[in-house]
PDB file of C-alpha atoms in Angstrom:
ATOM      1  CA  MET A 128     -19.050 118.428   1.193  1.00  0.00           C
ATOM      2  CA  SER A 129     -16.421 115.311   0.778  1.00  0.00           C
ATOM      3  CA  ASN A 130     -12.935 116.061  -0.379  1.00  0.00           C
ATOM      4  CA  ALA A 131     -13.182 113.456  -3.146  1.00  0.00           C
ATOM      5  CA  PRO A 132     -12.243 114.101  -6.350  1.00  0.00           C
ATOM      6  CA  GLU A 133     -15.345 114.844  -8.637  1.00  0.00           C
ATOM      7  CA  ILE A 134     -16.706 116.351 -11.858  1.00  0.00           C
ATOM      8  CA  PRO A 135     -19.810 118.125 -11.773  1.00  0.00           C
ATOM      9  CA  LEU A 136     -22.844 116.313 -14.073  1.00  0.00           C
ATOM     10  CA  THR A 137     -26.378 116.551 -14.447  1.00  0.00           C
ATOM     11  CA  GLY A 138     -28.777 113.675 -15.562  1.00  0.00           C
ATOM     12  CA  THR A 139     -30.051 110.760 -14.256  1.00  0.00           C
ATOM     13  CA  VAL A 140     -29.416 107.073 -13.306  1.00  0.00           C
ATOM     14  CA  THR A 141     -31.705 104.123 -12.323  1.00  0.00           C
ATOM     15  CA  THR A 142     -30.813 101.906  -9.285  1.00  0.00           C
ATOM     16  CA  THR A 143     -30.552  98.313 -10.748  1.00  0.00           C
ATOM     17  CA  VAL A 144     -30.237  96.816  -7.128  1.00  0.00           C
ATOM     18  CA  LEU A 145     -30.580  97.799  -3.540  1.00  0.00           C
ATOM     19  CA  VAL A 146     -28.111 100.635  -3.070  1.00  0.00           C
ATOM     20  CA  ASN A 147     -26.768 102.406   0.256  1.00  0.00           C
ATOM     21  CA  VAL A 148     -26.986 105.927   0.244  1.00  0.00           C
ATOM     22  CA  ARG A 149     -24.081 106.641   1.812  1.00  0.00           C
ATOM     23  CA  GLN A 150     -23.476 110.108   4.043  1.00  0.00           C
ATOM     24  CA  GLY A 151     -20.461 112.185   4.021  1.00  0.00           C
ATOM     25  CA  SER A 152     -18.101 110.331   1.789  1.00  0.00           C
ATOM     26  CA  PRO A 153     -18.208 108.107  -1.254  1.00  0.00           C
ATOM     27  CA  SER A 154     -16.909 105.160   1.477  1.00  0.00           C
ATOM     28  CA  LEU A 155     -18.045 101.659   2.454  1.00  0.00           C
ATOM     29  CA  GLN A 156     -17.014 103.304   5.870  1.00  0.00           C
ATOM     30  CA  ALA A 157     -19.539 106.130   5.767  1.00  0.00           C
ATOM     31  CA  PRO A 158     -22.694 105.374   7.388  1.00  0.00           C
ATOM     32  CA  VAL A 159     -25.838 104.741   5.568  1.00  0.00           C
ATOM     33  CA  ALA A 160     -28.238 107.593   5.162  1.00  0.00           C
ATOM     34  CA  GLN A 161     -31.022 105.615   3.660  1.00  0.00           C
ATOM     35  CA  LYS A 162     -31.628 102.283   0.983  1.00  0.00           C
ATOM     36  CA  LEU A 163     -32.868 102.912  -2.528  1.00  0.00           C
ATOM     37  CA  ALA A 164     -34.582 100.241  -3.967  1.00  0.00           C
ATOM     38  CA  ALA A 165     -34.059  98.511  -7.332  1.00  0.00           C
ATOM     39  CA  GLY A 166     -35.928 100.795 -10.132  1.00  0.00           C
ATOM     40  CA  GLN A 167     -35.985 104.083  -8.337  1.00  0.00           C
ATOM     41  CA  THR A 168     -34.432 107.279 -10.836  1.00  0.00           C
ATOM     42  CA  VAL A 169     -31.917 109.255  -9.139  1.00  0.00           C
ATOM     43  CA  THR A 170     -30.661 112.887  -9.954  1.00  0.00           C
ATOM     44  CA  ILE A 171     -26.888 113.143  -9.913  1.00  0.00           C
ATOM     45  CA  LEU A 172     -24.953 116.321  -9.330  1.00  0.00           C
ATOM     46  CA  ALA A 173     -21.263 115.054 -10.172  1.00  0.00           C
ATOM     47  CA  ALA A 174     -19.349 111.671 -10.731  1.00  0.00           C
ATOM     48  CA  VAL A 175     -16.849 110.977  -8.038  1.00  0.00           C
ATOM     49  CA  VAL A 176     -13.898 108.903  -7.203  1.00  0.00           C
ATOM     50  CA  GLY A 177     -14.217 106.850  -4.041  1.00  0.00           C
ATOM     51  CA  ASP A 178     -13.751 103.245  -2.646  1.00  0.00           C
ATOM     52  CA  SER A 179     -13.573 100.539  -4.987  1.00  0.00           C
ATOM     53  CA  VAL A 180     -16.379  98.198  -4.921  1.00  0.00           C
ATOM     54  CA  GLU A 181     -15.925  95.041  -7.367  1.00  0.00           C
ATOM     55  CA  GLY A 182     -13.009  96.914  -9.279  1.00  0.00           C
ATOM     56  CA  ASN A 183     -15.241  99.840  -9.683  1.00  0.00           C
ATOM     57  CA  ALA A 184     -14.164 103.212  -7.866  1.00  0.00           C
ATOM     58  CA  HIS A 185     -16.706 105.638  -9.728  1.00  0.00           C
ATOM     59  CA  TRP A 186     -19.889 106.647  -7.345  1.00  0.00           C
ATOM     60  CA  TYR A 187     -22.363 109.496  -7.771  1.00  0.00           C
ATOM     61  CA  ARG A 188     -23.003 112.418  -5.487  1.00  0.00           C
ATOM     62  CA  ILE A 189     -26.887 112.837  -5.524  1.00  0.00           C
ATOM     63  CA  THR A 190     -27.116 115.454  -2.889  1.00  0.00           C
ATOM     64  CA  ALA A 191     -24.623 118.014  -1.184  1.00  0.00           C
ATOM     65  CA  ASN A 192     -23.465 115.276   0.980  1.00  0.00           C
ATOM     66  CA  THR A 193     -24.352 111.927   0.014  1.00  0.00           C
ATOM     67  CA  PHE A 194     -23.051 109.167  -2.500  1.00  0.00           C
ATOM     68  CA  ILE A 195     -24.293 106.466  -4.441  1.00  0.00           C
ATOM     69  CA  TRP A 196     -21.875 103.542  -6.123  1.00  0.00           C
ATOM     70  CA  ALA A 197     -21.971 104.053  -9.579  1.00  0.00           C
ATOM     71  CA  GLY A 198     -22.256 100.303  -9.934  1.00  0.00           C
ATOM     72  CA  ALA A 199     -25.792  99.926  -8.149  1.00  0.00           C
ATOM     73  CA  CYS A 200     -26.948 102.102 -11.210  1.00  0.00           C
ATOM     74  CA  ALA A 201     -27.603 102.399 -15.194  1.00  0.00           C
ATOM     75  CA  ARG A 202     -28.074 105.187 -16.883  1.00  0.00           C
ATOM     76  CA  THR A 203     -31.024 106.847 -18.110  1.00  0.00           C
ATOM     77  CA  ALA A 204     -29.639 109.240 -20.454  1.00  0.00           C
ATOM     78  CA  PRO A 205     -26.016 110.253 -21.334  1.00  0.00           C
ATOM     79  CA  PRO A 206     -24.834 112.529 -18.432  1.00  0.00           C
ATOM     80  CA  ASN A 207     -23.203 116.330 -19.436  1.00  0.00           C
ATOM     81  CA  ILE A 208     -20.431 117.865 -18.041  1.00  0.00           C
ATOM     82  CA  ALA A 209     -22.034 120.949 -16.501  1.00  0.00           C
ATOM     83  CA  ALA A 210     -20.534 124.479 -16.834  1.00  0.00           C
ATOM     84  CA  ALA A 211     -20.702 126.884 -13.904  1.00  0.00           C
ATOM     85  CA  PRO A 212     -23.952 129.056 -14.541  1.00  0.00           C
ATOM     86  CA  LEU A 213     -22.954 131.740 -17.107  1.00  0.00           C
ATOM     87  CA  GLU A 214     -24.864 134.697 -15.265  1.00  0.00           C
ATOM     88  CA  THR A 215     -22.239 135.546 -12.726  1.00  0.00           C
ATOM     89  CA  SER A 216     -19.080 135.389 -14.768  1.00  0.00           C
ATOM     90  CA  VAL A 217     -20.003 136.358 -17.841  1.00  0.00           C
ATOM     91  CA  ASN A 218     -20.659 139.871 -18.967  1.00  0.00           C
ATOM     92  CA  LEU A 219     -21.427 139.916 -22.656  1.00  0.00           C
ATOM     93  CA  GLN A 220     -19.799 142.822 -24.697  1.00  0.00           C
ATOM     94  CA  ARG A 221     -21.799 145.349 -26.285  1.00  0.00           C
ATOM     95  CA  ILE A 222     -20.556 144.169 -29.620  1.00  0.00           C
ATOM     96  CA  PRO A 223     -18.781 140.222 -29.639  1.00  0.00           C
ATOM     97  CA  PHE A 224     -15.519 139.841 -29.784  1.00  0.00           C
ATOM     98  CA  VAL A 225     -16.454 137.212 -32.907  1.00  0.00           C
ATOM     99  CA  VAL A 226     -18.973 136.694 -35.360  1.00  0.00           C
ATOM    100  CA  ASP A 227     -19.270 133.655 -38.159  1.00  0.00           C
ATOM    101  CA  LEU A 228     -20.242 133.996 -41.291  1.00  0.00           C
ATOM    102  CA  TYR A 229     -21.229 132.446 -44.413  1.00  0.00           C
ATOM    103  CA  HIS A 230     -22.407 133.418 -48.116  1.00  0.00           C
ATOM    104  CA  GLY A 231     -25.717 133.841 -47.130  1.00  0.00           C
ATOM    105  CA  ASP A 232     -24.893 136.256 -44.207  1.00  0.00           C
ATOM    106  CA  GLU A 233     -24.537 140.304 -45.849  1.00  0.00           C
ATOM    107  CA  VAL A 234     -21.322 141.840 -45.067  1.00  0.00           C
ATOM    108  CA  SER A 235     -21.558 146.045 -45.778  1.00  0.00           C
ATOM    109  CA  SER A 236     -18.400 147.085 -44.052  1.00  0.00           C
ATOM    110  CA  PHE A 237     -15.788 145.389 -42.329  1.00  0.00           C
ATOM    111  CA  GLN A 238     -14.261 148.537 -41.056  1.00  0.00           C
ATOM    112  CA  GLN A 239     -17.534 149.661 -39.931  1.00  0.00           C
ATOM    113  CA  ALA A 240     -17.614 146.594 -37.362  1.00  0.00           C
ATOM    114  CA  GLN A 241     -13.970 146.529 -36.408  1.00  0.00           C
ATOM    115  CA  HIS A 242     -14.402 150.381 -35.663  1.00  0.00           C
ATOM    116  CA  ALA A 243     -17.213 149.147 -33.456  1.00  0.00           C
ATOM    117  CA  GLY A 244     -15.492 146.821 -31.732  1.00  0.00           C
ATOM    118  CA  LEU A 245     -15.707 143.393 -33.457  1.00  0.00           C
ATOM    119  CA  ALA A 246     -12.196 141.676 -33.484  1.00  0.00           C
ATOM    120  CA  ALA A 247     -12.461 138.602 -35.730  1.00  0.00           C
ATOM    121  CA  VAL A 248     -14.173 137.020 -38.240  1.00  0.00           C
ATOM    122  CA  ILE A 249     -14.409 132.950 -39.009  1.00  0.00           C
ATOM    123  CA  HIS A 250     -16.101 132.314 -42.166  1.00  0.00           C
ATOM    124  CA  LYS A 251     -17.191 129.207 -44.193  1.00  0.00           C
ATOM    125  CA  ALA A 252     -14.928 128.299 -46.477  1.00  0.00           C
ATOM    126  CA  THR A 253     -15.855 124.554 -47.703  1.00  0.00           C
ATOM    127  CA  THR A 254     -18.727 121.485 -47.336  1.00  0.00           C
ATOM    128  CA  GLY A 255     -17.450 117.767 -47.629  1.00  0.00           C
ATOM    129  CA  ALA A 256     -15.318 117.294 -50.808  1.00  0.00           C
ATOM    130  CA  SER A 257     -16.477 119.785 -53.131  1.00  0.00           C
ATOM    131  CA  GLY A 258     -18.346 122.592 -52.062  1.00  0.00           C
ATOM    132  CA  ARG A 259     -17.149 125.927 -51.463  1.00  0.00           C
ATOM    133  CA  ASP A 260     -18.535 129.448 -49.976  1.00  0.00           C
ATOM    134  CA  ASP A 261     -17.813 131.669 -53.109  1.00  0.00           C
ATOM    135  CA  GLU A 262     -18.093 134.904 -50.425  1.00  0.00           C
ATOM    136  CA  TYR A 263     -14.652 133.472 -48.751  1.00  0.00           C
ATOM    137  CA  ASP A 264     -11.873 135.048 -50.935  1.00  0.00           C
ATOM    138  CA  ASN A 265     -13.096 138.387 -51.120  1.00  0.00           C
ATOM    139  CA  ARG A 266     -13.898 138.662 -47.615  1.00  0.00           C
ATOM    140  CA  ARG A 267     -11.058 137.551 -46.143  1.00  0.00           C
ATOM    141  CA  ILE A 268      -9.207 140.139 -47.860  1.00  0.00           C
ATOM    142  CA  ASP A 269     -11.863 142.877 -47.096  1.00  0.00           C
ATOM    143  CA  ALA A 270     -11.750 141.686 -43.408  1.00  0.00           C
ATOM    144  CA  ARG A 271      -8.287 141.930 -43.186  1.00  0.00           C
ATOM    145  CA  ASN A 272      -7.569 145.257 -44.684  1.00  0.00           C
ATOM    146  CA  ALA A 273      -9.983 146.226 -42.002  1.00  0.00           C
ATOM    147  CA  GLY A 274      -8.052 144.703 -39.053  1.00  0.00           C
ATOM    148  CA  LEU A 275      -9.843 142.090 -38.009  1.00  0.00           C
ATOM    149  CA  LEU A 276      -8.338 138.341 -37.421  1.00  0.00           C
ATOM    150  CA  TRP A 277      -9.329 135.944 -39.908  1.00  0.00           C
ATOM    151  CA  GLY A 278     -10.537 132.173 -39.422  1.00  0.00           C
ATOM    152  CA  ALA A 279     -12.099 129.658 -41.895  1.00  0.00           C
ATOM    153  CA  TYR A 280     -14.279 126.693 -40.851  1.00  0.00           C
ATOM    154  CA  HIS A 281     -14.915 123.524 -42.960  1.00  0.00           C
ATOM    155  CA  TRP A 282     -18.554 121.771 -42.976  1.00  0.00           C
ATOM    156  CA  GLY A 283     -17.578 118.143 -42.223  1.00  0.00           C
ATOM    157  CA  ALA A 284     -19.530 115.295 -44.594  1.00  0.00           C
ATOM    158  CA  ALA A 285     -20.208 111.808 -45.180  1.00  0.00           C
ATOM    159  CA  ALA A 286     -16.992 111.974 -48.150  1.00  0.00           C
ATOM    160  CA  ASN A 287     -13.687 110.437 -48.152  1.00  0.00           C
ATOM    161  CA  ILE A 288     -11.765 112.576 -45.517  1.00  0.00           C
ATOM    162  CA  THR A 289      -8.700 112.934 -47.912  1.00  0.00           C
ATOM    163  CA  GLN A 290     -11.028 114.515 -50.225  1.00  0.00           C
ATOM    164  CA  GLN A 291     -12.483 116.711 -47.340  1.00  0.00           C
ATOM    165  CA  VAL A 292      -8.989 117.735 -46.023  1.00  0.00           C
ATOM    166  CA  ASP A 293      -7.726 118.526 -49.608  1.00  0.00           C
ATOM    167  CA  ASN A 294     -10.723 120.534 -50.836  1.00  0.00           C
ATOM    168  CA  PHE A 295     -10.520 122.588 -47.405  1.00  0.00           C
ATOM    169  CA  LEU A 296      -6.908 123.170 -47.458  1.00  0.00           C
ATOM    170  CA  HIS A 297      -6.726 124.251 -51.161  1.00  0.00           C
ATOM    171  CA  TYR A 298      -9.515 126.663 -51.178  1.00  0.00           C
ATOM    172  CA  ALA A 299      -9.099 127.847 -47.815  1.00  0.00           C
ATOM    173  CA  GLN A 300      -5.420 128.380 -47.998  1.00  0.00           C
ATOM    174  CA  PRO A 301      -5.016 129.130 -44.365  1.00  0.00           C
ATOM    175  CA  ASP A 302      -1.547 130.787 -43.811  1.00  0.00           C
ATOM    176  CA  GLU A 303       0.098 130.828 -39.927  1.00  0.00           C
ATOM    177  CA  ASN A 304      -2.361 133.481 -38.794  1.00  0.00           C
ATOM    178  CA  THR A 305      -5.268 131.726 -39.870  1.00  0.00           C
ATOM    179  CA  LEU A 306      -7.871 129.902 -37.314  1.00  0.00           C
ATOM    180  CA  VAL A 307      -8.885 126.498 -38.693  1.00  0.00           C
ATOM    181  CA  ALA A 308     -11.863 124.825 -37.645  1.00  0.00           C
ATOM    182  CA  LEU A 309     -13.898 122.091 -38.135  1.00  0.00           C
ATOM    183  CA  ASP A 310     -17.868 122.101 -38.029  1.00  0.00           C
ATOM    184  CA  PHE A 311     -19.320 119.006 -36.782  1.00  0.00           C
ATOM    185  CA  GLU A 312     -22.864 119.410 -36.691  1.00  0.00           C
ATOM    186  CA  THR A 313     -26.349 117.295 -37.834  1.00  0.00           C
ATOM    187  CA  THR A 314     -26.571 116.760 -41.408  1.00  0.00           C
ATOM    188  CA  PRO A 315     -29.227 114.628 -42.529  1.00  0.00           C
ATOM    189  CA  GLY A 316     -28.159 112.182 -45.263  1.00  0.00           C
ATOM    190  CA  ASN A 317     -24.573 113.081 -44.978  1.00  0.00           C
ATOM    191  CA  GLN A 318     -23.419 113.011 -41.658  1.00  0.00           C
ATOM    192  CA  MET A 319     -19.587 112.878 -40.554  1.00  0.00           C
ATOM    193  CA  THR A 320     -18.962 110.251 -38.345  1.00  0.00           C
ATOM    194  CA  ALA A 321     -16.901 110.721 -34.994  1.00  0.00           C
ATOM    195  CA  GLU A 322     -14.262 108.539 -36.743  1.00  0.00           C
ATOM    196  CA  GLY A 323     -14.209 111.071 -39.457  1.00  0.00           C
ATOM    197  CA  VAL A 324     -13.981 113.980 -37.118  1.00  0.00           C
ATOM    198  CA  LYS A 325     -10.206 112.211 -35.558  1.00  0.00           C
ATOM    199  CA  ASP A 326      -9.329 111.793 -39.124  1.00  0.00           C
ATOM    200  CA  PHE A 327     -10.200 115.052 -40.539  1.00  0.00           C
ATOM    201  CA  CYS A 328      -8.316 116.646 -37.200  1.00  0.00           C
ATOM    202  CA  THR A 329      -5.372 114.342 -37.729  1.00  0.00           C
ATOM    203  CA  ALA A 330      -4.795 115.217 -41.197  1.00  0.00           C
ATOM    204  CA  ILE A 331      -5.002 118.919 -40.554  1.00  0.00           C
ATOM    205  CA  TYR A 332      -2.721 118.693 -37.784  1.00  0.00           C
ATOM    206  CA  GLY A 333      -0.200 116.562 -40.139  1.00  0.00           C
ATOM    207  CA  GLU A 334      -0.393 119.532 -42.878  1.00  0.00           C
ATOM    208  CA  LEU A 335      -0.361 122.512 -40.454  1.00  0.00           C
ATOM    209  CA  HIS A 336       1.164 121.626 -37.191  1.00  0.00           C
ATOM    210  CA  ARG A 337      -1.677 122.789 -35.297  1.00  0.00           C
ATOM    211  CA  ARG A 338      -4.871 121.207 -34.279  1.00  0.00           C
ATOM    212  CA  PRO A 339      -8.206 122.449 -35.693  1.00  0.00           C
ATOM    213  CA  VAL A 340     -10.798 123.784 -33.400  1.00  0.00           C
ATOM    214  CA  ILE A 341     -13.951 121.836 -33.270  1.00  0.00           C
ATOM    215  CA  TYR A 342     -17.465 123.682 -33.463  1.00  0.00           C
ATOM    216  CA  GLY A 343     -20.541 121.710 -32.301  1.00  0.00           C
ATOM    217  CA  SER A 344     -23.015 121.247 -29.454  1.00  0.00           C
ATOM    218  CA  ASN A 345     -25.583 118.210 -29.174  1.00  0.00           C
ATOM    219  CA  LEU A 346     -24.291 116.154 -31.990  1.00  0.00           C
ATOM    220  CA  LEU A 347     -21.011 115.921 -29.969  1.00  0.00           C
ATOM    221  CA  ARG A 348     -22.475 114.552 -27.095  1.00  0.00           C
ATOM    222  CA  GLU A 349     -24.287 111.853 -28.954  1.00  0.00           C
ATOM    223  CA  LYS A 350     -21.762 111.053 -31.741  1.00  0.00           C
ATOM    224  CA  LEU A 351     -18.468 111.177 -29.787  1.00  0.00           C
ATOM    225  CA  GLY A 352     -19.487 108.758 -26.638  1.00  0.00           C
ATOM    226  CA  ALA A 353     -19.579 109.544 -22.712  1.00  0.00           C
ATOM    227  CA  THR A 354     -16.341 108.217 -21.929  1.00  0.00           C
ATOM    228  CA  ARG A 355     -13.579 111.043 -21.841  1.00  0.00           C
ATOM    229  CA  ASP A 356     -11.515 110.781 -24.826  1.00  0.00           C
ATOM    230  CA  PRO A 357      -7.648 112.654 -24.908  1.00  0.00           C
ATOM    231  CA  PHE A 358      -7.567 113.230 -28.284  1.00  0.00           C
ATOM    232  CA  PHE A 359     -10.656 115.549 -27.875  1.00  0.00           C
ATOM    233  CA  THR A 360      -9.749 117.001 -25.057  1.00  0.00           C
ATOM    234  CA  ASP A 361      -6.187 118.107 -26.901  1.00  0.00           C
ATOM    235  CA  HIS A 362      -8.580 120.240 -29.439  1.00  0.00           C
ATOM    236  CA  ARG A 363     -10.460 123.364 -28.262  1.00  0.00           C
ATOM    237  CA  LEU A 364     -14.112 123.461 -28.167  1.00  0.00           C
ATOM    238  CA  TRP A 365     -15.886 125.981 -30.066  1.00  0.00           C
ATOM    239  CA  LEU A 366     -19.709 125.639 -28.333  1.00  0.00           C
ATOM    240  CA  ALA A 367     -22.762 126.313 -29.861  1.00  0.00           C
ATOM    241  CA  GLN A 368     -25.542 126.298 -27.378  1.00  0.00           C
ATOM    242  CA  TYR A 369     -28.254 129.084 -26.818  1.00  0.00           C
ATOM    243  CA  SER A 370     -28.688 128.948 -23.136  1.00  0.00           C
ATOM    244  CA  ALA A 371     -27.312 131.075 -20.271  1.00  0.00           C
ATOM    245  CA  HIS A 372     -26.522 127.934 -18.558  1.00  0.00           C
ATOM    246  CA  PRO A 373     -24.416 125.977 -21.412  1.00  0.00           C
ATOM    247  CA  THR A 374     -23.427 122.390 -20.643  1.00  0.00           C
ATOM    248  CA  LEU A 375     -20.200 120.626 -22.001  1.00  0.00           C
ATOM    249  CA  PRO A 376     -19.711 117.459 -23.784  1.00  0.00           C
ATOM    250  CA  VAL A 377     -18.112 115.079 -21.610  1.00  0.00           C
ATOM    251  CA  HIS A 378     -14.572 115.367 -23.589  1.00  0.00           C
ATOM    252  CA  TRP A 379     -14.156 119.054 -22.461  1.00  0.00           C
ATOM    253  CA  SER A 380     -13.551 120.913 -19.143  1.00  0.00           C
ATOM    254  CA  GLN A 381     -14.390 124.152 -21.023  1.00  0.00           C
ATOM    255  CA  TYR A 382     -14.767 125.883 -23.817  1.00  0.00           C
ATOM    256  CA  TRP A 383     -12.782 128.418 -25.702  1.00  0.00           C
ATOM    257  CA  LEU A 384     -15.344 129.944 -27.845  1.00  0.00           C
ATOM    258  CA  TRP A 385     -18.862 129.921 -27.254  1.00  0.00           C
ATOM    259  CA  GLN A 386     -21.305 131.027 -29.929  1.00  0.00           C
ATOM    260  CA  TYR A 387     -24.268 132.166 -27.771  1.00  0.00           C
ATOM    261  CA  THR A 388     -27.129 133.356 -30.039  1.00  0.00           C
ATOM    262  CA  ASP A 389     -27.913 132.765 -33.907  1.00  0.00           C
ATOM    263  CA  GLY A 390     -30.286 135.770 -33.656  1.00  0.00           C
ATOM    264  CA  PRO A 391     -33.331 135.323 -32.316  1.00  0.00           C
ATOM    265  CA  HIS A 392     -32.321 132.715 -29.615  1.00  0.00           C
ATOM    266  CA  GLY A 393     -29.700 132.773 -26.848  1.00  0.00           C
ATOM    267  CA  PRO A 394     -29.101 134.645 -23.878  1.00  0.00           C
ATOM    268  CA  SER A 395     -29.798 138.550 -23.610  1.00  0.00           C
ATOM    269  CA  GLY A 396     -26.698 140.686 -25.104  1.00  0.00           C
ATOM    270  CA  CYS A 397     -25.769 141.817 -28.171  1.00  0.00           C
ATOM    271  CA  ARG A 398     -27.116 139.924 -31.693  1.00  0.00           C
ATOM    272  CA  SER A 399     -25.952 142.746 -34.286  1.00  0.00           C
ATOM    273  CA  VAL A 400     -23.044 144.025 -35.508  1.00  0.00           C
ATOM    274  CA  PRO A 401     -22.666 147.851 -37.395  1.00  0.00           C
ATOM    275  CA  GLY A 402     -21.540 147.118 -41.075  1.00  0.00           C
ATOM    276  CA  ILE A 403     -22.598 143.134 -40.862  1.00  0.00           C
ATOM    277  CA  PRO A 404     -26.527 142.704 -40.952  1.00  0.00           C
ATOM    278  CA  GLY A 405     -26.271 139.044 -41.205  1.00  0.00           C
ATOM    279  CA  ASN A 406     -28.946 136.906 -42.828  1.00  0.00           C
ATOM    280  CA  ALA A 407     -31.975 137.800 -44.568  1.00  0.00           C
ATOM    281  CA  ARG A 408     -33.827 137.853 -41.729  1.00  0.00           C
ATOM    282  CA  GLY A 409     -31.214 139.988 -39.956  1.00  0.00           C
ATOM    283  CA  HIS A 410     -29.883 137.122 -37.901  1.00  0.00           C
ATOM    284  CA  LEU A 411     -26.315 136.775 -37.061  1.00  0.00           C
ATOM    285  CA  ASP A 412     -24.184 134.367 -35.190  1.00  0.00           C
ATOM    286  CA  CYS A 413     -22.184 136.020 -32.449  1.00  0.00           C
ATOM    287  CA  ASN A 414     -19.659 134.106 -29.838  1.00  0.00           C
ATOM    288  CA  TYR A 415     -18.351 134.823 -26.550  1.00  0.00           C
ATOM    289  CA  PHE A 416     -14.644 134.330 -26.550  1.00  0.00           C
ATOM    290  CA  PRO A 417     -13.426 134.388 -22.770  1.00  0.00           C
TER     291      PRO A 417
END
């Protein structure tokens, strides 16, 4: 394999011109293994930095040791930076370290959950400019009394960002030990924008002097763009993906927290916690903390 710097990717591209497949390295000096006609769909394994061609030094690795110049291709779908297969690196605990809750989840005993091995709860606090979870305050007291770490998340919406920040800070009342998070997920008819994510996180940082964790999954890939943005890289990722092979949005090279199940979906492993029955169907959001 070439020693050229690369980022693992999954996806496909389509050749737009006749393109040489280079053997051994992403270089114009490397031997030509074959030629691909325009219009061919090619599966890519990595983005690679190689020889600059017409000012573009980006290449794709398409097999273990062959490369094509990216300037000769068009993307057929936004590529995803791929995490390593998790079966070889993740051992899901009998009891997850972290669960996230909202008012629709039942809690019978945080003390029982803590004794079973739970370490932390991240609870919904607010939605948009005025929505508030009426279970937040009481559960914060009970969870902390049980020795659990506490976090608060805000569900982002299309409302004025200043009003959303005010709603979250006034209701959640996060102290220095409270994790803060922004939930960026699909909200039909009331969708927060990518710019709204930036504005919300910037405002939170201005008030608390620490950056919120950003929660999301496919929407992060769709709305935040395909070019790595240092703004998002500076924030920890709370990835929601119910698969043993989660893929990362382009802005992150690793997740900080992984929501691996919502109860019925996800890899095998713990999906319940004593003392926290979950929603009406017995489903519970469980998270892996590496």
